[in-house]
């Protein structure tokens, strides 16, 4: 099961959004705190200025009226508010403390009763009464703040920009990962565009260089194998012709068998060296399996029985030539080294279509399973003289990967060898034109 944030892009999204949320919350708290401090300081400065202005007015022009909302009250007036409690809100408590710090020592500061216009009552040691001046309202934090709207807009814009940057960063890596997957499956891999940061460009350049060198080595090996196999066909044909003219029937049959074994090895060399995409027409696998088994029985009437268990249906299709080579190599391998009956199965699983061939022989030793698909490796030295070159399972694995699938070789719990090939749904049903276009078409589609 694929997790949504298991990719590089998903983890970049988590990191970016987490950092943005953390920074925005921190800035919001700092701004709110500083705004409250600024508001308190402004209210304190305004109150101190008004109190000093009233005192100057009383001292210099006592006969002149005071400005609106500014007044003096006698000490014994019943309107004088009570001494503030300790449970008043923290902003109001801080305002009173700051105001006392700015006024002379011994000044009594009180706030008017709730419900009226916000004002502060001040009585100093030299004042004959209470000086009442208005103050800026010190409101507690509101449930809704316009700053939250601005922060939400800034946060959304930053997230979109960060996601675009993360996508731009991971896109070259995704292309490189897809190319590595194709190269690992043995499929033709076009050069990956070198883009992104410097380290990523260097990595892509090294991968492209490695693909070119490996492809050149593969081409040289394929040309060598094909050339040797092709050059051997002519002398083998002459040997067979001369063997047919021999008078000794027993010797003639022995030579013909040896020539046929050598011809089979040459044919395997040619198939293994074949490195081009299969351009044959896709055919339903179930129907083609039935035809191949009928043809196999007709050509070799005395071979071991082959059972069919075909459950995939007509939706499972593969190129005809690839399917013929896969089944012919697997049937030859099962008949040569396995035990009857040989079972061909097709079915649909969660990962894709499955084509498997199994026998009921002894199977392969667990330590040798990893070497079973290596070219030119014979797990049984006694098999060397039977026209086998150690290429059968190697050809099967290469053909399966060329067709976009995966090959798994293992022993059955009840005995015998089982070769299972899994083909993804999008590969097994790919149109012929796209198959012939190869990976270049896939690259353009990304």
XYZ file of N, CA and C in Angstrom, residues 130-308:
537
model
N -9.365 64.790 42.984
C -9.116 63.762 41.959
C -9.131 64.403 40.580
N -8.179 64.040 39.747
C -8.138 64.479 38.345
C -8.631 63.314 37.489
N -9.672 63.571 36.754
C -10.284 62.537 35.917
C -10.008 62.869 34.455
N -9.321 61.961 33.741
C -8.979 62.173 32.325
C -9.396 60.933 31.544
N -9.787 61.104 30.269
C -10.150 59.929 29.456
C -8.903 59.158 29.029
N -9.077 57.895 28.762
C -7.986 57.035 28.272
C -8.486 56.222 27.089
N -7.540 55.749 26.326
C -7.876 54.856 25.218
C -8.422 53.540 25.774
N -9.471 53.002 25.167
C -10.023 51.736 25.684
C -9.023 50.601 25.515
N -8.816 49.871 26.593
C -7.933 48.700 26.564
C -8.800 47.452 26.435
N -9.105 47.087 25.210
C -9.988 45.939 24.972
C -9.194 44.640 25.078
N -9.776 43.599 25.623
C -9.117 42.277 25.583
C -9.086 41.763 24.149
N -8.242 40.768 23.854
C -8.160 40.235 22.477
C -9.512 39.761 21.983
N -9.843 40.148 20.754
C -11.111 39.751 20.175
C -11.019 38.340 19.600
N -12.185 37.701 19.492
C -12.212 36.340 18.948
C -11.838 36.326 17.471
N -12.160 37.397 16.773
C -11.818 37.495 15.363
C -10.922 38.711 15.170
N -9.931 38.525 14.396
C -8.965 39.590 14.189
C -8.697 39.701 12.693
N -8.668 40.935 12.204
C -8.378 41.119 10.787
C -6.976 40.647 10.431
N -6.094 40.679 11.402
C -4.744 40.206 11.137
C -4.743 38.718 10.774
N -5.691 37.962 11.329
C -5.785 36.554 10.968
C -6.095 36.383 9.489
N -6.928 37.259 8.944
C -7.248 37.184 7.518
C -6.005 37.432 6.680
N -5.233 38.461 7.075
C -4.008 38.747 6.328
C -3.008 37.613 6.448
N -2.886 37.078 7.660
C -1.966 35.946 7.828
C -2.402 34.740 7.011
N -3.715 34.500 6.926
C -4.212 33.378 6.130
C -3.894 33.577 4.651
N -4.065 34.821 4.163
C -3.739 35.093 2.765
C -2.249 34.917 2.501
N -1.421 35.456 3.391
C 0.032 35.324 3.214
C 0.445 33.860 3.305
N -0.161 33.140 4.253
C 0.180 31.722 4.419
C -0.208 30.918 3.178
N -1.397 31.173 2.635
C -1.833 30.438 1.444
C -0.920 30.719 0.263
N -0.560 31.991 0.079
C 0.349 32.334 -1.024
C 1.715 31.675 -0.843
N 2.222 31.692 0.397
C 3.529 31.075 0.651
C 3.484 29.569 0.423
N 2.384 28.917 0.823
C 2.266 27.468 0.625
C 2.233 27.136 -0.862
N 1.465 27.888 -1.639
C 1.403 27.629 -3.078
C 2.768 27.810 -3.723
N 3.468 28.885 -3.352
C 4.797 29.112 -3.922
C 5.765 28.011 -3.499
N 5.691 27.587 -2.229
C 6.586 26.528 -1.760
C 6.284 25.195 -2.431
N 4.991 24.899 -2.624
C 4.636 23.648 -3.296
C 5.119 23.648 -4.736
N 5.019 24.786 -5.397
C 5.520 24.870 -6.775
C 7.031 24.654 -6.805
N 7.744 25.271 -5.834
C 9.188 25.050 -5.770
C 9.540 23.607 -5.461
N 8.792 22.973 -4.550
C 9.048 21.563 -4.235
C 8.776 20.675 -5.440
N 7.704 20.980 -6.173
C 7.407 20.189 -7.378
C 8.509 20.345 -8.418
N 9.005 21.580 -8.587
C 10.099 21.799 -9.525
C 11.352 21.040 -9.106
N 11.562 20.885 -7.784
C 12.745 20.173 -7.304
C 12.619 18.672 -7.481
N 11.414 18.116 -7.222
C 11.269 16.667 -7.278
C 10.999 16.141 -8.677
N 10.573 16.998 -9.611
C 10.243 16.506 -10.946
C 11.451 15.875 -11.642
N 12.650 16.517 -11.636
C 13.808 15.819 -12.241
C 14.134 14.509 -11.534
N 13.955 14.459 -10.195
C 14.218 13.212 -9.481
C 13.232 12.122 -9.882
N 11.975 12.503 -10.109
C 10.996 11.512 -10.536
C 11.356 10.958 -11.912
N 11.777 11.843 -12.828
C 12.190 11.377 -14.149
C 13.387 10.442 -14.047
N 14.322 10.795 -13.168
C 15.500 9.939 -12.992
C 15.103 8.599 -12.382
N 14.188 8.601 -11.400
C 13.740 7.348 -10.787
C 13.032 6.464 -11.808
N 12.221 7.058 -12.694
C 11.561 6.261 -13.730
C 12.576 5.667 -14.696
N 13.608 6.466 -15.032
C 14.643 5.945 -15.929
C 15.424 4.814 -15.267
N 15.715 4.954 -13.973
C 16.416 3.881 -13.251
C 15.571 2.604 -13.243
N 14.242 2.773 -13.056
C 13.368 1.600 -13.091
C 13.382 0.906 -14.447
N 13.316 1.690 -15.531
C 13.382 1.082 -16.871
C 14.721 0.395 -17.100
N 15.797 1.040 -16.660
C 17.120 0.456 -16.853
C 17.269 -0.832 -16.051
N 16.704 -0.843 -14.814
C 16.775 -2.045 -13.993
C 15.983 -3.201 -14.576
N 14.891 -2.891 -15.314
C 14.110 -3.955 -15.956
C 14.682 -4.381 -17.294
N 15.795 -3.752 -17.700
C 16.403 -4.120 -18.967
C 15.739 -3.501 -20.173
N 14.922 -2.480 -19.992
C 14.260 -1.827 -21.099
C 15.138 -0.709 -21.652
N 14.992 -0.377 -22.932
C 15.762 0.740 -23.494
C 15.494 2.025 -22.717
N 16.554 2.716 -22.353
C 16.443 3.904 -21.515
C 17.037 5.098 -22.243
N 16.210 6.059 -22.665
C 16.742 7.261 -23.322
C 17.455 8.150 -22.318
N 18.316 9.064 -22.762
C 18.999 9.968 -21.831
C 17.998 10.826 -21.053
N 18.266 11.007 -19.775
C 17.412 11.829 -18.915
C 17.872 13.275 -19.010
N 16.960 14.233 -19.217
C 17.377 15.644 -19.265
C 18.083 16.043 -17.975
N 19.209 16.726 -18.107
C 19.995 17.157 -16.960
C 19.510 18.534 -16.516
N 18.716 18.554 -15.465
C 18.161 19.805 -14.960
C 18.046 19.711 -13.448
N 17.763 20.864 -12.831
C 17.658 20.911 -11.384
C 18.934 21.450 -10.751
N 19.113 21.267 -9.432
C 20.335 21.735 -8.759
C 21.583 21.064 -9.309
N 22.735 21.626 -8.953
C 23.994 21.141 -9.509
C 24.232 19.675 -9.156
N 23.990 19.299 -7.878
C 24.213 17.908 -7.487
C 23.309 16.957 -8.270
N 22.072 17.381 -8.521
C 21.153 16.532 -9.276
C 21.576 16.437 -10.733
N 22.080 17.545 -11.286
C 22.584 17.495 -12.671
C 23.787 16.560 -12.782
N 24.662 16.613 -11.767
C 25.817 15.710 -11.783
C 25.376 14.255 -11.685
N 24.389 13.983 -10.824
C 23.875 12.620 -10.690
C 23.249 12.143 -11.997
N 22.442 12.994 -12.635
C 21.810 12.615 -13.896
C 22.851 12.401 -14.979
N 23.874 13.268 -15.011
C 24.937 13.104 -16.010
C 25.673 11.780 -15.815
N 25.971 11.437 -14.550
C 26.625 10.156 -14.299
C 25.757 8.975 -14.685
N 24.443 9.075 -14.431
C 23.548 7.985 -14.815
C 23.494 7.837 -16.335
N 23.362 8.957 -17.056
C 23.328 8.883 -18.519
C 24.615 8.280 -19.077
N 25.753 8.663 -18.486
C 27.024 8.098 -18.945
C 27.090 6.601 -18.663
N 26.613 6.181 -17.495
C 26.604 4.750 -17.171
C 25.708 3.978 -18.132
N 24.521 4.541 -18.444
C 23.608 3.865 -19.375
C 24.255 3.727 -20.746
N 24.934 4.788 -21.199
C 25.591 4.705 -22.519
C 26.670 3.629 -22.535
N 27.472 3.576 -21.471
C 28.548 2.581 -21.455
C 27.998 1.156 -21.352
N 26.982 0.971 -20.498
C 26.388 -0.368 -20.382
C 25.704 -0.767 -21.683
N 25.008 0.183 -22.308
C 24.342 -0.117 -23.577
C 25.357 -0.462 -24.662
N 26.485 0.260 -24.652
C 27.514 -0.050 -25.641
C 28.092 -1.441 -25.404
N 28.313 -1.794 -24.136
C 28.815 -3.134 -23.839
C 27.797 -4.203 -24.226
N 26.496 -3.936 -23.956
C 25.453 -4.883 -24.344
C 25.391 -5.039 -25.858
N 25.502 -3.918 -26.569
C 25.462 -3.995 -28.033
C 26.651 -4.776 -28.576
N 27.829 -4.528 -27.984
C 29.017 -5.265 -28.453
C 28.851 -6.761 -28.201
N 28.321 -7.118 -27.040
C 28.125 -8.534 -26.739
C 27.071 -9.155 -27.652
N 25.979 -8.381 -27.889
C 24.935 -8.907 -28.766
C 25.458 -9.104 -30.182
N 26.250 -8.139 -30.664
C 26.813 -8.270 -32.016
C 27.755 -9.469 -32.089
N 28.553 -9.642 -31.037
C 29.487 -10.771 -31.030
C 28.729 -12.100 -31.026
N 27.721 -12.230 -30.142
C 26.962 -13.470 -30.082
C 26.219 -13.730 -31.387
N 25.604 -12.675 -31.923
C 24.864 -12.855 -33.165
C 25.790 -13.225 -34.309
N 26.968 -12.600 -34.339
C 27.913 -12.919 -35.416
C 28.416 -14.345 -35.328
N 28.776 -14.755 -34.087
C 29.260 -16.138 -33.924
C 28.163 -17.136 -34.272
N 26.932 -16.867 -33.748
C 25.834 -17.798 -34.020
C 25.510 -17.851 -35.507
N 25.534 -16.694 -36.167
C 25.222 -16.684 -37.595
C 26.290 -17.405 -38.405
N 27.556 -17.208 -38.024
C 28.642 -17.850 -38.773
C 28.653 -19.360 -38.563
N 28.113 -19.820 -37.420
C 28.101 -21.254 -37.164
C 27.003 -21.978 -37.925
N 25.999 -21.251 -38.377
C 24.873 -21.913 -39.032
C 25.290 -22.602 -40.331
N 26.149 -21.955 -41.092
C 26.553 -22.543 -42.383
C 27.339 -23.847 -42.196
N 28.394 -23.875 -41.351
C 29.076 -25.179 -41.166
C 28.186 -26.232 -40.525
N 27.234 -25.836 -39.690
C 26.326 -26.811 -39.119
C 25.435 -27.415 -40.194
N 24.996 -26.594 -41.132
C 24.178 -27.126 -42.229
C 24.984 -28.107 -43.070
N 26.257 -27.798 -43.320
C 27.094 -28.716 -44.096
C 27.333 -30.019 -43.333
N 27.542 -29.907 -42.003
C 27.730 -31.113 -41.204
C 26.499 -32.002 -41.249
N 25.301 -31.372 -41.148
C 24.089 -32.173 -41.199
C 23.944 -32.862 -42.553
N 24.246 -32.131 -43.630
C 24.145 -32.718 -44.971
C 25.105 -33.896 -45.125
N 26.322 -33.752 -44.628
C 27.288 -34.847 -44.741
C 26.888 -36.026 -43.860
N 26.275 -35.694 -42.691
C 25.844 -36.774 -41.812
C 24.738 -37.594 -42.467
N 23.852 -36.933 -43.210
C 22.770 -37.650 -43.877
C 23.314 -38.622 -44.924
N 24.517 -38.362 -45.444
C 25.080 -39.241 -46.472
C 25.883 -40.411 -45.884
N 25.996 -40.460 -44.602
C 26.779 -41.539 -43.996
C 26.029 -42.858 -44.117
N 26.805 -43.946 -44.344
C 26.204 -45.255 -44.515
C 25.842 -45.905 -43.182
N 26.647 -45.673 -42.168
C 26.387 -46.278 -40.857
C 25.206 -45.552 -40.204
N 24.075 -46.258 -40.066
C 22.864 -45.608 -39.543
C 23.044 -45.169 -38.096
N 23.684 -45.989 -37.288
C 23.858 -45.627 -35.883
C 24.733 -44.393 -35.742
N 25.824 -44.341 -36.481
C 26.696 -43.174 -36.415
C 26.002 -41.950 -36.995
N 25.214 -42.179 -38.083
C 24.509 -41.061 -38.698
C 23.520 -40.442 -37.710
N 22.759 -41.250 -36.983
C 21.789 -40.708 -36.024
C 22.489 -39.953 -34.901
N 23.637 -40.471 -34.462
C 24.361 -39.778 -33.399
C 24.873 -38.424 -33.850
N 25.427 -38.369 -35.057
C 25.939 -37.091 -35.566
C 24.797 -36.100 -35.765
N 23.664 -36.586 -36.289
C 22.516 -35.690 -36.510
C 22.020 -35.117 -35.186
N 21.985 -35.956 -34.153
C 21.557 -35.435 -32.840
C 22.521 -34.370 -32.326
N 23.832 -34.611 -32.515
C 24.796 -33.605 -32.070
C 24.650 -32.305 -32.853
N 24.402 -32.422 -34.144
C 24.223 -31.217 -34.965
C 22.962 -30.472 -34.541
N 21.890 -31.211 -34.260
C 20.661 -30.558 -33.822
C 20.850 -29.872 -32.476
N 21.624 -30.499 -31.574
C 21.910 -29.858 -30.298
C 22.689 -28.566 -30.505
N 23.682 -28.604 -31.379
C 24.446 -27.397 -31.664
C 23.577 -26.332 -32.327
N 22.681 -26.727 -33.192
C 21.779 -25.767 -33.828
C 20.836 -25.127 -32.811
N 20.399 -25.940 -31.828
C 19.542 -25.388 -30.778
C 20.298 -24.359 -29.942
N 21.563 -24.664 -29.639
C 22.370 -23.699 -28.889
C 22.553 -22.420 -29.697
N 22.805 -22.538 -30.988
C 22.963 -21.355 -31.845
C 21.679 -20.534 -31.850
N 20.544 -21.208 -31.940
C 19.268 -20.478 -31.920
C 19.083 -19.730 -30.584
N 19.486 -20.355 -29.483
C 19.387 -19.668 -28.195
C 20.310 -18.458 -28.141
N 21.494 -18.590 -28.720
C 22.386 -17.434 -28.788
C 21.718 -16.282 -29.532
N 21.094 -16.584 -30.649
C 20.455 -15.535 -31.447
C 19.305 -14.887 -30.686
N 18.511 -15.703 -29.976
C 17.398 -15.136 -29.203
C 17.926 -14.263 -28.074
N 18.986 -14.733 -27.387
C 19.543 -13.964 -26.282
C 20.171 -12.665 -26.773
N 20.778 -12.713 -27.958
C 21.413 -11.503 -28.498
C 20.410 -10.528 -29.075
N 19.190 -10.973 -29.321
C 18.156 -10.094 -29.864
C 17.824 -9.020 -28.825
N 18.093 -7.765 -29.140
C 17.969 -6.695 -28.149
C 17.008 -5.606 -28.599
N 16.153 -5.889 -29.548
C 15.227 -4.872 -30.036
C 13.834 -5.108 -29.470
N 13.024 -4.016 -29.294
C 11.655 -4.203 -28.813
C 10.844 -5.066 -29.775
N 9.952 -5.842 -29.211
C 9.110 -6.734 -30.009
C 8.005 -5.915 -30.670
N 7.969 -5.911 -31.991
C 6.950 -5.161 -32.720
C 5.833 -6.024 -33.264
N 5.746 -7.270 -32.798
C 4.686 -8.141 -33.292
C 3.339 -7.740 -32.699
N 2.276 -8.233 -33.313
C 0.923 -7.862 -32.905
C 0.572 -8.489 -31.556
N 0.033 -7.697 -30.607
C -0.408 -8.293 -29.338
C -1.568 -9.261 -29.558
N -1.533 -10.376 -28.838
C -2.571 -11.402 -28.958
C -3.051 -11.775 -27.557
N -4.285 -12.257 -27.424
C -4.744 -12.734 -26.110
C -3.887 -13.899 -25.628
N -3.411 -13.804 -24.413
C -2.471 -14.791 -23.892
C -3.142 -16.158 -23.749
N -4.375 -16.184 -23.272
C -5.041 -17.476 -23.075
C -5.179 -18.235 -24.393
N -5.646 -17.552 -25.423
C -5.815 -18.213 -26.718
C -4.476 -18.645 -27.293
N -3.461 -17.805 -27.167
C -2.159 -18.149 -27.724
C -1.543 -19.318 -26.971
N -1.776 -19.407 -25.664
C -1.255 -20.545 -24.906
C -1.854 -21.851 -25.408
N -3.155 -21.857 -25.698
C -3.786 -23.062 -26.232
C -3.195 -23.441 -27.579
N -2.994 -22.460 -28.458
C -2.412 -22.766 -29.781
C -0.987 -23.287 -29.656
N -0.182 -22.676 -28.771
C 1.206 -23.110 -28.627
C 1.271 -24.533 -28.078
N 0.419 -24.845 -27.122
C 0.418 -26.202 -26.556
C -0.010 -27.223 -27.602
N -1.023 -26.879 -28.421
C -1.439 -27.815 -29.490
C -0.313 -28.026 -30.483
N 0.371 -26.939 -30.865
C 1.489 -27.067 -31.801
C 2.635 -27.854 -31.176
N 2.860 -27.648 -29.906
C 3.931 -28.351 -29.209
C 3.652 -29.854 -29.182
N 2.409 -30.223 -28.936
C 2.048 -31.640 -28.916
C 2.129 -32.244 -30.310
N 1.781 -31.441 -31.328
C 1.822 -31.968 -32.696
C 3.249 -32.205 -33.156
N 4.163 -31.315 -32.802
C 5.552 -31.456 -33.231
C 6.240 -32.573 -32.443
N 5.924 -32.673 -31.156
C 6.554 -33.693 -30.302
C 5.462 -34.533 -29.655
N 4.952 -35.536 -30.333
C 3.833 -36.332 -29.795
C 4.175 -37.046 -28.501
N 5.448 -37.383 -28.266
C 5.796 -38.157 -27.092
C 6.185 -37.336 -25.880
N 5.974 -36.004 -25.911
C 6.395 -35.175 -24.792
C 5.448 -35.379 -23.608
N 5.875 -34.874 -22.466
C 5.079 -34.989 -21.254
C 3.794 -34.173 -21.387
N 2.737 -34.569 -20.701
C 1.475 -33.829 -20.817
C 1.590 -32.407 -20.272
N 0.810 -31.508 -20.878
C 0.765 -30.103 -20.475
C -0.669 -29.776 -20.083
N -0.843 -29.267 -18.888
C -2.156 -28.852 -18.424
C -2.301 -27.341 -18.527
N -3.518 -26.920 -18.799
C -3.812 -25.483 -18.918
C -4.801 -25.078 -17.839
